[in-house]
Tab-separated table of C-alpha atoms and ligand atoms in Angstrom:
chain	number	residue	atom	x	y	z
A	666	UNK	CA	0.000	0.000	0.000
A	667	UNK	CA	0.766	3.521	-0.485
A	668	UNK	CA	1.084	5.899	2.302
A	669	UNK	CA	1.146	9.487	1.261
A	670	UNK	CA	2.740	11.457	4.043
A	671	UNK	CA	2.229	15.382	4.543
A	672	UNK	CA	4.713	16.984	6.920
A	673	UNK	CA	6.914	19.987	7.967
A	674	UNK	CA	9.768	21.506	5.734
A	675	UNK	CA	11.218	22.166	9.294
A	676	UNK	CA	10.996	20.406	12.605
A	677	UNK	CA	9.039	22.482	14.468
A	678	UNK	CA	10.103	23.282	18.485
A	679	UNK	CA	8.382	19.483	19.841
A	680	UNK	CA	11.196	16.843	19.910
A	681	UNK	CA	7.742	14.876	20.016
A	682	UNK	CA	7.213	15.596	16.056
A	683	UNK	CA	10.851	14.541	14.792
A	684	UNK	CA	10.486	11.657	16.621
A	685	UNK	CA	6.770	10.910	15.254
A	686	UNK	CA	7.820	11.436	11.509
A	687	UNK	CA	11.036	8.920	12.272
A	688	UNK	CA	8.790	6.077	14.156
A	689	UNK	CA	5.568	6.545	11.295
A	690	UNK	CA	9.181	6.219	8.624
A	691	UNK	CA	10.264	3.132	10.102
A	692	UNK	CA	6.746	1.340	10.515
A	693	UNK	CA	5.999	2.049	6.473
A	694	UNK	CA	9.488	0.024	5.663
A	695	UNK	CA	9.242	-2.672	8.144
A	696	UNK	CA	5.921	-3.075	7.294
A	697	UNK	CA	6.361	-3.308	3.601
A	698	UNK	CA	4.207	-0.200	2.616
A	699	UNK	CA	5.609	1.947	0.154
A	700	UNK	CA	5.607	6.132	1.385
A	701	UNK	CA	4.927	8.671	-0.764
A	702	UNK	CA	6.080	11.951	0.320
A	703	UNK	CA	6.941	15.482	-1.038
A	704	UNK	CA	10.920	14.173	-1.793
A	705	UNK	CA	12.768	16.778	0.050
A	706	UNK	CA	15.208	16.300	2.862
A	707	UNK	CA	14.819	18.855	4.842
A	708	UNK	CA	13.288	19.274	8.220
A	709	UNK	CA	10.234	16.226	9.276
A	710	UNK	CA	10.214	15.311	5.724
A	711	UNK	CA	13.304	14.022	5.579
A	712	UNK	CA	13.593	11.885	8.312
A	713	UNK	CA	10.549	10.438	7.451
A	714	UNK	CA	11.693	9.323	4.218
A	715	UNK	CA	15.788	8.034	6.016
A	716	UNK	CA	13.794	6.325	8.434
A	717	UNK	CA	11.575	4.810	5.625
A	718	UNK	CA	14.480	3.674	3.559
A	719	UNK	CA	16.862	2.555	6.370
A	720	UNK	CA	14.330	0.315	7.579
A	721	UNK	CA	14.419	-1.509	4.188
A	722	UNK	CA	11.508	0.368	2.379
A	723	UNK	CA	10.496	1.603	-0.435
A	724	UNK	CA	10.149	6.027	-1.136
A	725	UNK	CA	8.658	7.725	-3.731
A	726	UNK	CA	9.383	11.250	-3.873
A	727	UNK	CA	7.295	13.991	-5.414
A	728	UNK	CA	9.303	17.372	-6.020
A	729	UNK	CA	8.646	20.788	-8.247
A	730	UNK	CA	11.666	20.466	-10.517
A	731	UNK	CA	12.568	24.400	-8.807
A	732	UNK	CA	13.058	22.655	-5.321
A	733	UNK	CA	15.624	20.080	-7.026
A	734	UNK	CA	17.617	23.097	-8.652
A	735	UNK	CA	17.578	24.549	-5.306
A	736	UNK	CA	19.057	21.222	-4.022
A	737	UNK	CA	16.736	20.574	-1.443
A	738	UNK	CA	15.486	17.151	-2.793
A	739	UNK	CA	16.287	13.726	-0.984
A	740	UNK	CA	18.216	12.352	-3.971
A	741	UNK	CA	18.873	8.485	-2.590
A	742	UNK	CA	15.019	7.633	-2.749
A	743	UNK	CA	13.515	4.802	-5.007
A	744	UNK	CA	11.813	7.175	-7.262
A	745	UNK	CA	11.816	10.956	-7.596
A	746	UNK	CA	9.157	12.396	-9.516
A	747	UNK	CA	10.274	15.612	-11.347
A	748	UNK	CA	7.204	17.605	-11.229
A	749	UNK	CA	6.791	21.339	-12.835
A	750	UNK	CA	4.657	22.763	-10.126
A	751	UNK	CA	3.134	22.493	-6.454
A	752	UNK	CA	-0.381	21.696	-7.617
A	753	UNK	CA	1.084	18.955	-9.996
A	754	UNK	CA	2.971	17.508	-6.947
A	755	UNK	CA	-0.148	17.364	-5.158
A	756	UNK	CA	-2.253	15.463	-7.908
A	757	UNK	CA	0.546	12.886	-8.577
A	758	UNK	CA	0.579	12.149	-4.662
A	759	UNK	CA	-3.038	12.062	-4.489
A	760	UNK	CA	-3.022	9.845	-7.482
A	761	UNK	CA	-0.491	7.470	-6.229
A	762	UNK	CA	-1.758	6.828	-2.465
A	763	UNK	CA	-3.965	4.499	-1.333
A	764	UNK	CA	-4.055	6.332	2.415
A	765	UNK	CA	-3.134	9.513	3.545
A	766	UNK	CA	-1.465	10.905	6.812
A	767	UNK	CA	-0.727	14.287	7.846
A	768	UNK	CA	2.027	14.756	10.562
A	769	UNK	CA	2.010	18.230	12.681
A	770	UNK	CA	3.299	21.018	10.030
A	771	UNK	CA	2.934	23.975	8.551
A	772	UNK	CA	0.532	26.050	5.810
A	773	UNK	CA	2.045	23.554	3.015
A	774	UNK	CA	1.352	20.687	4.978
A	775	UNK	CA	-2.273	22.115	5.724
A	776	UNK	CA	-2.748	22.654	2.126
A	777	UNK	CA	-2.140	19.374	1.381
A	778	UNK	CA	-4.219	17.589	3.549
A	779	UNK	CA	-6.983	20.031	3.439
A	780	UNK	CA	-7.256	18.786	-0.521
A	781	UNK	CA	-7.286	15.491	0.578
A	782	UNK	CA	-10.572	16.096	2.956
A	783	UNK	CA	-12.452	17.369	0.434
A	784	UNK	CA	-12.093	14.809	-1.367
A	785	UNK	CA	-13.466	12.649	1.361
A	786	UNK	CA	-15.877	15.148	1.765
A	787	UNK	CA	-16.761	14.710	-1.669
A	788	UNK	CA	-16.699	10.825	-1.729
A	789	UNK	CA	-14.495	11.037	-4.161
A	790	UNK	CA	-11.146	8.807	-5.032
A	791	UNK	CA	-9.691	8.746	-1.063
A	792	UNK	CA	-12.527	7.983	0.911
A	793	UNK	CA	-11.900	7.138	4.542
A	794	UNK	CA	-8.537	7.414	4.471
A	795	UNK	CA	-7.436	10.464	5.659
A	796	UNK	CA	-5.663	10.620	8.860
A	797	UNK	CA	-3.889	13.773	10.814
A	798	UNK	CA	-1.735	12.435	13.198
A	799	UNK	CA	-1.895	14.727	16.580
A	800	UNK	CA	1.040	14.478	18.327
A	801	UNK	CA	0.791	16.318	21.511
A	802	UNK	CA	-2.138	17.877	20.648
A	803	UNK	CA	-0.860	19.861	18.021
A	804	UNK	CA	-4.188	19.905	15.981
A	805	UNK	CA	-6.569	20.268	18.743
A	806	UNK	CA	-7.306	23.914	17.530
A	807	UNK	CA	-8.265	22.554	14.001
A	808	UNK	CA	-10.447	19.669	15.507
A	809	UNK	CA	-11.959	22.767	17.035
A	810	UNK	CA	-12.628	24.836	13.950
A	811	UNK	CA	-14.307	21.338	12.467
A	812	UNK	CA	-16.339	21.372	15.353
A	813	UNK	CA	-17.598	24.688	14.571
A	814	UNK	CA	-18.447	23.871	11.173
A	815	UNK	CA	-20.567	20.971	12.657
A	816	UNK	CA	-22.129	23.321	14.789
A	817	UNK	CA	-22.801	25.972	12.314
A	818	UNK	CA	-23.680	23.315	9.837
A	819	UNK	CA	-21.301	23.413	7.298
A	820	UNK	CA	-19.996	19.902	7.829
A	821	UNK	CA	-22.493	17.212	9.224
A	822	UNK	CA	-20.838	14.846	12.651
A	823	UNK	CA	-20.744	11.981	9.448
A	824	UNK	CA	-18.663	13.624	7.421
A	825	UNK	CA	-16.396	14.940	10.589
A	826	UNK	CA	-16.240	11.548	11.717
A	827	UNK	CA	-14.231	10.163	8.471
A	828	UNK	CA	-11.146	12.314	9.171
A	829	UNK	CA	-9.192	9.930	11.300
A	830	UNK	CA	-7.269	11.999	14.660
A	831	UNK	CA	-5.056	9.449	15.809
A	832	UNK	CA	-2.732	10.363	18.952
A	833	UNK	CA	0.038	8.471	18.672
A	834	UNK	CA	1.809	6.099	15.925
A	835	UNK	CA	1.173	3.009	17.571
A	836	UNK	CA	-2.600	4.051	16.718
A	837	UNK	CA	-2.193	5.640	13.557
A	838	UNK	CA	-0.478	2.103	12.201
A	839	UNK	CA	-2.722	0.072	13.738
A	840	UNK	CA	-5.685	1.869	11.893
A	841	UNK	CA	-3.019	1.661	8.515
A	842	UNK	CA	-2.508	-1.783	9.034
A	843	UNK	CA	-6.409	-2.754	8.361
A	844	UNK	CA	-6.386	-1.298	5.298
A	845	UNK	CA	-6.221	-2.394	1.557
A	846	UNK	CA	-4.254	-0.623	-1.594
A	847	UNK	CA	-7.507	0.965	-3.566
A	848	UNK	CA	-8.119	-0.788	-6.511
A	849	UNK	CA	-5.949	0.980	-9.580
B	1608	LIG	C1	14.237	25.596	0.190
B	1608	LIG	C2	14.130	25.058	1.571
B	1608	LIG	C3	13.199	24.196	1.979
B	1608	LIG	C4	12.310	23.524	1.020
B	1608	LIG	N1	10.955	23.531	1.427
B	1608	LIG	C5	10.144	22.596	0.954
B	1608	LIG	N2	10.624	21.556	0.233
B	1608	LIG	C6	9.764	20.687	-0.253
B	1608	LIG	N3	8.454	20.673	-0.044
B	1608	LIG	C7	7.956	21.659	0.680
B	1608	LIG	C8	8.767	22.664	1.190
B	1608	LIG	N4	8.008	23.549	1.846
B	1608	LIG	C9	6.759	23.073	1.752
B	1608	LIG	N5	6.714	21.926	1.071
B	1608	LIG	C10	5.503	21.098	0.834
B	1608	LIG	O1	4.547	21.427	1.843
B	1608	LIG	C11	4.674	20.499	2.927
B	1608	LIG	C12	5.473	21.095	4.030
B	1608	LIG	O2	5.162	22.440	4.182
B	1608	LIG	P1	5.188	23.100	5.633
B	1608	LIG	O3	4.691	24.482	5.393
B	1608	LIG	O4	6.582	23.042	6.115
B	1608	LIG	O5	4.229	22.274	6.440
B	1608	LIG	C13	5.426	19.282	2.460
B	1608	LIG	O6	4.606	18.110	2.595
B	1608	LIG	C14	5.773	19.604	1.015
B	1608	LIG	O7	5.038	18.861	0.095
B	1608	LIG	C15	15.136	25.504	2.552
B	1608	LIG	O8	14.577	26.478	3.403
C-alpha cells in the first residue's frame, strides 16, 4: 500500500514531532508499505523518508523540478518524480496513495491535507482514508474549527467523523494496518 505522508519543511520546536515522523518512517518500511512523500530532505520530511528507507523500504518522492535546482530534494530515494509545479505535486501524490497521513506542520502541509478532505468530503477517489496524526495535541485547535463547522452546519458529525485523529503512531499504524491498496 501507499502511504502518502504530509509533513513539515522544518521540525518544528516538539522533539515529540521529529520523533513521530522517524517512528511513522520506520513502521511504512518494516511493514512493507511503500511512502509517498513530497521528496525533500529537509526538516520532518526528511527523516521520514531516512527512516523509511533505512528500515528496508520503499520512497517515492514527489518534487517541483525548482526545489531540485535549489538542491533541497532527498536524492537516494527509489523514485523521484520531477514535477513542474506544487499543484502537480499534489495530484501525482493524491493519485499514487492508497491512504493519507498528515504529521504536525505547517501552511504547506495544511494545504495538502486540506485537498485530501475534500475529497473525502466529496466521496471522491480517497474515501476514509485520511488521517492527521496529533502528536501532543498539536491539531486540537483545528479539531476545534471542524467542530464549529458541525455546529454551524457546514460539515455534518458523518462527514467529521471520516477524518481519522489518531494520537500516537502506535494508533495511527494500527488503523493503517487494516487497510487495503484501492483498486488501480
Ligand atoms: C528551500 C528550503 C526548503 C524547502 N521547502 C520545501 N521543500 C519541499 N516541499 C515543501 C517545502 N516547503 C513546503 N513543502 C511542501 O509542503 C509540505 C510542508 O510544508 P510546511 O509548510 O513546512 O508544512 C510538504 O509536505 C511539502 O510537500 C530551505 O529552506
Amino acid at each position: 500500500m501507499n502511504v502518502v505522508v504530509y509533513c513539515g519543511s522544518n521540525y518544528g520546536t516538539d522533539p515529540a514531532f521529529a520523533e513521530a515522523a522517524t517512528a511513522l518512517g520506520t513502521w511504512i518500511g518494516a511493514s512493507g508499505n511503500r511512502l509517498v512523500y513530497g521528496g525533500s530532505s529537509v526538516g520532518c520530511m526528511g527523516l521520514v523518508a531516512r527512516a523509511c528507507l533505512a528500515a528496508g523500504g520503499e520512497v517515492y518522492g514527489v518534487e517541483p523540478h525548482f526545489f531540485i535546482e535549489q538542491g533541497v530534494a532527498q536524492m537516494d530515494l527509489t523514485r523521484l518524480y520531477d514535477v513542474q509545479t506544487m499543484s502537480e505535486r499534489k495530484a501525482k501524490m493524491i493519485e499514487l496513495g492508497d491512504a493519507f497521513v498528515a504529521l504536525p506542520g505547517g501552511v504547506g502541509t495544511m494545504e495538502e491535507i486540506t485537498e485530501v478532505m475534500v475529497r473525502v468530503h466529496l466521496e471522491l477517489d480517497v474515501r476514509d482514508r485520511c488521517f492527521l496524526l496529533n502528536v501532543d495535541g498539536f491539531y486540537d485547535p483545528f479539531v476545534q474549527l471542524l467542530d464549529s463547522m458541525v455546529e454551524k452546519r457546514f460539515l455534518s458529525e458523518a462527514e467529521l467523523a471520516k477524518f481519522r485523529f489518531p494520537r500516537t503512531v502506535a494508533e495511527l499504524t494500527a488503523e493503517l494496518a487494516g487497510l487495503e491498496a484501492l483498486p488501480l
